[in-house]
Short mmCIF file of C-alpha atoms in Angstrom, two decimals:
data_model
loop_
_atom_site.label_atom_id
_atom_site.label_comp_id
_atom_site.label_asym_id
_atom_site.label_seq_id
_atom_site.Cartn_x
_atom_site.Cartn_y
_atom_site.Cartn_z
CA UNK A 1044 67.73 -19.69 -63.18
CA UNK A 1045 67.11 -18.52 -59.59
CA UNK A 1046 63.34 -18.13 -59.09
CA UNK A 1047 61.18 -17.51 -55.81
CA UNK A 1048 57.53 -19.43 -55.35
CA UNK A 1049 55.33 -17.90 -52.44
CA UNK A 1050 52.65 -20.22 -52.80
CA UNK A 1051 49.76 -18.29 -51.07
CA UNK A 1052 48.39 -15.16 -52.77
CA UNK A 1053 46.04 -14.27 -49.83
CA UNK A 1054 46.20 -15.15 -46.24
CA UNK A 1055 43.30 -14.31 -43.94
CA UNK A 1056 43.95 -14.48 -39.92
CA UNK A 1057 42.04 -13.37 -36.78
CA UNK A 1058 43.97 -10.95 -34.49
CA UNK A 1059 45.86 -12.81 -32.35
CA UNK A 1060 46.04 -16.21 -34.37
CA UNK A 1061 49.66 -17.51 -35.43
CA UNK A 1062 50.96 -16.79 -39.09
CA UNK A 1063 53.22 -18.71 -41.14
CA UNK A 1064 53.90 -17.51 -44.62
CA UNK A 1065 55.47 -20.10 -46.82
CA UNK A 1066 58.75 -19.34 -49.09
CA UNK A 1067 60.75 -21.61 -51.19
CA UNK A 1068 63.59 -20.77 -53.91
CA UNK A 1069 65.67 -22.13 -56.36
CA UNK A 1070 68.83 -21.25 -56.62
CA UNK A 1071 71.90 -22.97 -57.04
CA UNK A 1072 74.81 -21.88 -54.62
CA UNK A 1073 73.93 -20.91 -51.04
CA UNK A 1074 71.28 -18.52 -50.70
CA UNK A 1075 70.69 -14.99 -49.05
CA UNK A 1076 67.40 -14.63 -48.37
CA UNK A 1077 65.45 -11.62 -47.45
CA UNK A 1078 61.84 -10.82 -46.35
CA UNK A 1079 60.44 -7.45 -46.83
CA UNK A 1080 56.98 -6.46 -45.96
CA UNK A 1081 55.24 -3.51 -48.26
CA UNK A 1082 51.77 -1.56 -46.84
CA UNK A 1083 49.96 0.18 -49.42
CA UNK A 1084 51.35 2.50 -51.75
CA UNK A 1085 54.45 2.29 -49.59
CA UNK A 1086 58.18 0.85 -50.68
CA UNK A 1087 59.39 -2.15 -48.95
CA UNK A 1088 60.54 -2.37 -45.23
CA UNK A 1089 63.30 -5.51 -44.09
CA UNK A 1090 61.67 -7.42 -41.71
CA UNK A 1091 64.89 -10.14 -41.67
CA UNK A 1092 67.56 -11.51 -43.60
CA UNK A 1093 69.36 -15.32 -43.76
CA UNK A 1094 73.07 -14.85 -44.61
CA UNK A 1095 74.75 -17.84 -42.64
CA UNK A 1096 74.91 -19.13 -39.33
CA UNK A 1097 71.62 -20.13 -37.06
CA UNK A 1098 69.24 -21.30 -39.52
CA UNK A 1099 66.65 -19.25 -36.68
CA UNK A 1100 66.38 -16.05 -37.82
CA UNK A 1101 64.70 -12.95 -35.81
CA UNK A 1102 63.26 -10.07 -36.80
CA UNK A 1103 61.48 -7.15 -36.28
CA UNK A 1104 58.14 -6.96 -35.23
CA UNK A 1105 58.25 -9.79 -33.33
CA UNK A 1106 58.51 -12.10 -36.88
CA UNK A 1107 61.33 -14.93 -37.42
CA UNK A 1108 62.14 -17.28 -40.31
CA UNK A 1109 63.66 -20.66 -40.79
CA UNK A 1110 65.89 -21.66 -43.12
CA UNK A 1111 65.23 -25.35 -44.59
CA UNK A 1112 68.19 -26.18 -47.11
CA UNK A 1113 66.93 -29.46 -47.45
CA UNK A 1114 63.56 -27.78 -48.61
CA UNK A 1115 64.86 -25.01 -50.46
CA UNK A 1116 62.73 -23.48 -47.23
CA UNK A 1117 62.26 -19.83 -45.76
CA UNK A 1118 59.17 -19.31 -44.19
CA UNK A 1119 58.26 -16.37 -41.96
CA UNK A 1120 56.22 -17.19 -38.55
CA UNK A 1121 54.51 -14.56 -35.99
CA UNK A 1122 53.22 -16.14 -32.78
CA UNK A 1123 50.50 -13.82 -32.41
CA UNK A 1124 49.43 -11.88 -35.32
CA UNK A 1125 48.15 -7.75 -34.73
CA UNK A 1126 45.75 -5.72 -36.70
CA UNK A 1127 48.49 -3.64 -38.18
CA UNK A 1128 50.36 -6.92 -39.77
CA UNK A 1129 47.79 -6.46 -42.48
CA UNK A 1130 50.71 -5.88 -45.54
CA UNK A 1131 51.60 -7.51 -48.54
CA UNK A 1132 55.37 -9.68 -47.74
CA UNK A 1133 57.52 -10.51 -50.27
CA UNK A 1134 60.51 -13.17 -50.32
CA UNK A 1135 63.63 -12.81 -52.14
CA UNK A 1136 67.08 -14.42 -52.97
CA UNK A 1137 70.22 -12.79 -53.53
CA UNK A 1138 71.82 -12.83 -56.68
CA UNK A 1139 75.69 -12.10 -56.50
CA UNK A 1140 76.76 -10.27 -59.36
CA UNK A 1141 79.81 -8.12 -60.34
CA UNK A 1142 80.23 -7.41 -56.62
CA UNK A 1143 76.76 -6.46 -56.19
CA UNK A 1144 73.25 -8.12 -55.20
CA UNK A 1145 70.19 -8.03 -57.31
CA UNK A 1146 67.10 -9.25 -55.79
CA UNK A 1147 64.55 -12.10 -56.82
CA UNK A 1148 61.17 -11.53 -55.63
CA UNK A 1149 58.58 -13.80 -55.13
CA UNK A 1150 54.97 -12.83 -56.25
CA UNK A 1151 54.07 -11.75 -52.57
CA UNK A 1152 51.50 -12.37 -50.28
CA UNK A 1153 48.83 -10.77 -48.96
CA UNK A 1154 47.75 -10.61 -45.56
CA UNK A 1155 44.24 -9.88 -44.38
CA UNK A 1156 43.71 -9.44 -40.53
CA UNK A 1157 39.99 -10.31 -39.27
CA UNK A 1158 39.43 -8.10 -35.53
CA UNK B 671 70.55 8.77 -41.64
CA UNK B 672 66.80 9.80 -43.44
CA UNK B 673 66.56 6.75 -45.83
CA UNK B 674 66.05 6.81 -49.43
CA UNK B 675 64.03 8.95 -51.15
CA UNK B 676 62.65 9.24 -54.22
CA UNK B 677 60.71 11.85 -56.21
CA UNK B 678 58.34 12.66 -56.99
CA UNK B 679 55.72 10.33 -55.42
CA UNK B 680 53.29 9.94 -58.36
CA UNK B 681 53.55 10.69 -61.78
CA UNK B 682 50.66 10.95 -64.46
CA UNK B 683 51.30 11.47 -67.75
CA UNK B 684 50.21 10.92 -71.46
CA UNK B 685 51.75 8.36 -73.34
CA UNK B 686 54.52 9.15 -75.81
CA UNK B 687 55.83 11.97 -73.36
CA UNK B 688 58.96 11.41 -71.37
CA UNK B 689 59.79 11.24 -67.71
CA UNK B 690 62.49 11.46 -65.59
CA UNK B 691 62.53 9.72 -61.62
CA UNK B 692 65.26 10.87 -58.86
CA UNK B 693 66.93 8.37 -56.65
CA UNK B 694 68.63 9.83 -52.86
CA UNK B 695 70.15 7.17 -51.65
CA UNK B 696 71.30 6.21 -48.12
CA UNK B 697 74.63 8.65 -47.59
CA UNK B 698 77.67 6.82 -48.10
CA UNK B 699 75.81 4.00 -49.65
CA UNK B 700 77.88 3.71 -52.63
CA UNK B 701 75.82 0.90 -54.33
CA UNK B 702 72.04 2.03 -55.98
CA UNK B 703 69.52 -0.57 -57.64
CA UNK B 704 66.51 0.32 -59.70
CA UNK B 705 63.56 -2.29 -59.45
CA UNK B 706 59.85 -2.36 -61.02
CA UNK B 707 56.93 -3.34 -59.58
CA UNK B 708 53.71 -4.29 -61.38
CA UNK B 709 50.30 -4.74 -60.08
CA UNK B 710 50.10 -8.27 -58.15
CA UNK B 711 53.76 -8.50 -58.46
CA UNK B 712 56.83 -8.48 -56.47
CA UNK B 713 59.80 -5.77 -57.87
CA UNK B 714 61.89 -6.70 -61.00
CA UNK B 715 65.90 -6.06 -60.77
CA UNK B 716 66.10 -3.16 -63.59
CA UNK B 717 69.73 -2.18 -62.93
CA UNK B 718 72.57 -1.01 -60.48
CA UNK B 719 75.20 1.06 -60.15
CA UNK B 720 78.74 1.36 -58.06
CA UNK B 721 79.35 4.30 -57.29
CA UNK B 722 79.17 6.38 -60.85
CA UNK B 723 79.71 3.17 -62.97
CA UNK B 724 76.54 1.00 -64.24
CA UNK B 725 77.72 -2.44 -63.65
CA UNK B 726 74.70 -4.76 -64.83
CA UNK B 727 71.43 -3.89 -66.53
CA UNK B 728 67.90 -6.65 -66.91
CA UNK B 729 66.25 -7.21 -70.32
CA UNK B 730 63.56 -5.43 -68.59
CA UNK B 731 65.10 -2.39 -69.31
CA UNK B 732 64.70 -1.58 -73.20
CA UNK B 733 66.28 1.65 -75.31
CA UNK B 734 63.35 3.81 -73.56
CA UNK B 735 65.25 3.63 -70.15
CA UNK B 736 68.23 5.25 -69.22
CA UNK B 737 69.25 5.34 -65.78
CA UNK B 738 72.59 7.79 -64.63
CA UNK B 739 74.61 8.38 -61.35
CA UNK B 740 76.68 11.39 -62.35
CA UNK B 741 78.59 11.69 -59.52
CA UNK B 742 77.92 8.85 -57.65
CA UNK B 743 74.73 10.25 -55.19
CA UNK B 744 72.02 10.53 -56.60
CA UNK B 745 70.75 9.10 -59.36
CA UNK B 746 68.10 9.53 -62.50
CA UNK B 747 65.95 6.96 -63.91
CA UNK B 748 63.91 8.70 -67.67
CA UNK B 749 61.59 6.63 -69.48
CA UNK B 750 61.36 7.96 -73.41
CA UNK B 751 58.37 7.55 -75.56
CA UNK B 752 56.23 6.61 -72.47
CA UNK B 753 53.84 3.35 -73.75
CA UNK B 754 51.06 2.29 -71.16
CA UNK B 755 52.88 -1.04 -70.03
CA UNK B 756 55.47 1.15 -68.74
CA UNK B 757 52.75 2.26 -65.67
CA UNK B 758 54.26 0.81 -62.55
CA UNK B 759 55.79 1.86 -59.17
CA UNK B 760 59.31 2.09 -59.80
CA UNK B 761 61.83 1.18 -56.35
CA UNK B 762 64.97 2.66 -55.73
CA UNK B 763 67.24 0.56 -53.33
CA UNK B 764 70.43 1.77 -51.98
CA UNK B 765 73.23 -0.37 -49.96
CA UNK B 766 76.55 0.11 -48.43
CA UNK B 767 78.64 -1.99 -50.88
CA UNK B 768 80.07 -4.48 -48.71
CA UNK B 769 82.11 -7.34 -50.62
CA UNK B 770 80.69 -10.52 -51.17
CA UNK B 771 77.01 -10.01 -51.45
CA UNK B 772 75.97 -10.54 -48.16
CA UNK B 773 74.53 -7.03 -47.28
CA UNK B 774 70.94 -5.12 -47.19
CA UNK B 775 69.02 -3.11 -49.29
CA UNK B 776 67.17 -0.44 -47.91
CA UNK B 777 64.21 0.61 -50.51
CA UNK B 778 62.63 3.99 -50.58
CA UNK B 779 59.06 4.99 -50.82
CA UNK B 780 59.13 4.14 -54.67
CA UNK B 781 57.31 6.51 -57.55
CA UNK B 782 54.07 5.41 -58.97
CA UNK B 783 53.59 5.94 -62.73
CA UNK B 784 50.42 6.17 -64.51
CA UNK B 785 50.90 6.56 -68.51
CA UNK B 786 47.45 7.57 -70.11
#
């Protein structure tokens, strides 16, 4: 069965410090892979999807991802991280079905930013 | 285009009473997903609907939970018999129903439940 791991509950960076958040799935056919990033209380915004094409993704906010197929690999990266980063980010795989796409989540991870 | 929306925000009740969510979706999104999130958890797939038609729903969602889209807008998620495990936020997600699979899903705010 398709399953997300985001291995880091908590993440702590000072302002300004690089961020790499660490993603990997399982799934068997090719992947679409999402991440979403969630402030409190809030639903979840799209920060950047994978669907084909240049494994390089960008995004919003200045974040980008990389797909790894050889390491079952999607991890987001932020040069330089800013107060307001501080979120919870989720990773999750597409699951085709019946024309559809139901999401797989990972556990999330939360980001603390130190001023 | 103002998103989706969901109401209302927060919802307290007692347990063994019944509630009912609302779902606006994206206009002209013709695809809808219901998702819930725990504490410390990322959202569970709960179900999804094309258009008027409920096309897949998760374990997750026992004989408590019924979800509609009567006319293919908006849509209604009512929990039965509320039991304390069922406190979460619950997500709505809407998307434009493009073949394939390859397409985004745009969440709303979500409504947090709090059964007493």
């Amino acid at each position: 069965a398709q399953s997300v791991t985001q291995p880091d509950i908590h993440i702590t960076v000072s302002e300004g410090a690089s961020l790499e958040l660490r993603c990997n799935y399982s799934y068997g056919a090719t992947p679409y892979l999402f991440w979403y990033v969630q402030s409190p209380g809030q639903g979840l915004q799209l920060l950047l999807k994978y669907f084909s094409g240049d494994t390089l993704v960008q995004g919003i906010k200045g974040f980008e991802a990389e797909f790894k197929r050889s390491q079952s690999s999607f991890n987001l990266r932020k040069p330089s991280v800013h107060w307001s980063d501080a979120a919870e980010y989720f990773c999750a795989v597409a699951i085709v079905t019946g024309g559809g796409n139901k999401l797989t989540f990972g556990t999330g991870t939360q980001l603390k930013v130190e001023l | 285009d103002t998103g989706v929306s969901q109401d209302p925000r927060h919802k307290i009740t007692k347990r063994g009473q019944n509630v009912t969510f609302r779902c606006d979706p994206i206009s002209e999104h013709n695809r809808l997903y219901w998702y819930r999130q725990t504490l410390g958890q990322g959202p569970e797939f709960l179900t999804y609907f094309q258009n008027e038609a409920q096309l897949e729903k998760s374990r997750l969602l026992s004989d408590r939970f019924s979800a509609e889209r009567p006319k293919g807008s908006f849509s209604t998620l009512e929990i039965q018999r509320t039991e304390q495990g069922d406190s979460a936020m619950y997500l709505c997600a809407s998307s434009p129903g493009l073949a394939g699979g390859s397409e985004t899903q745009y969440f709303g705010p979500g409504t947090r439940l709090l059964v007493l």
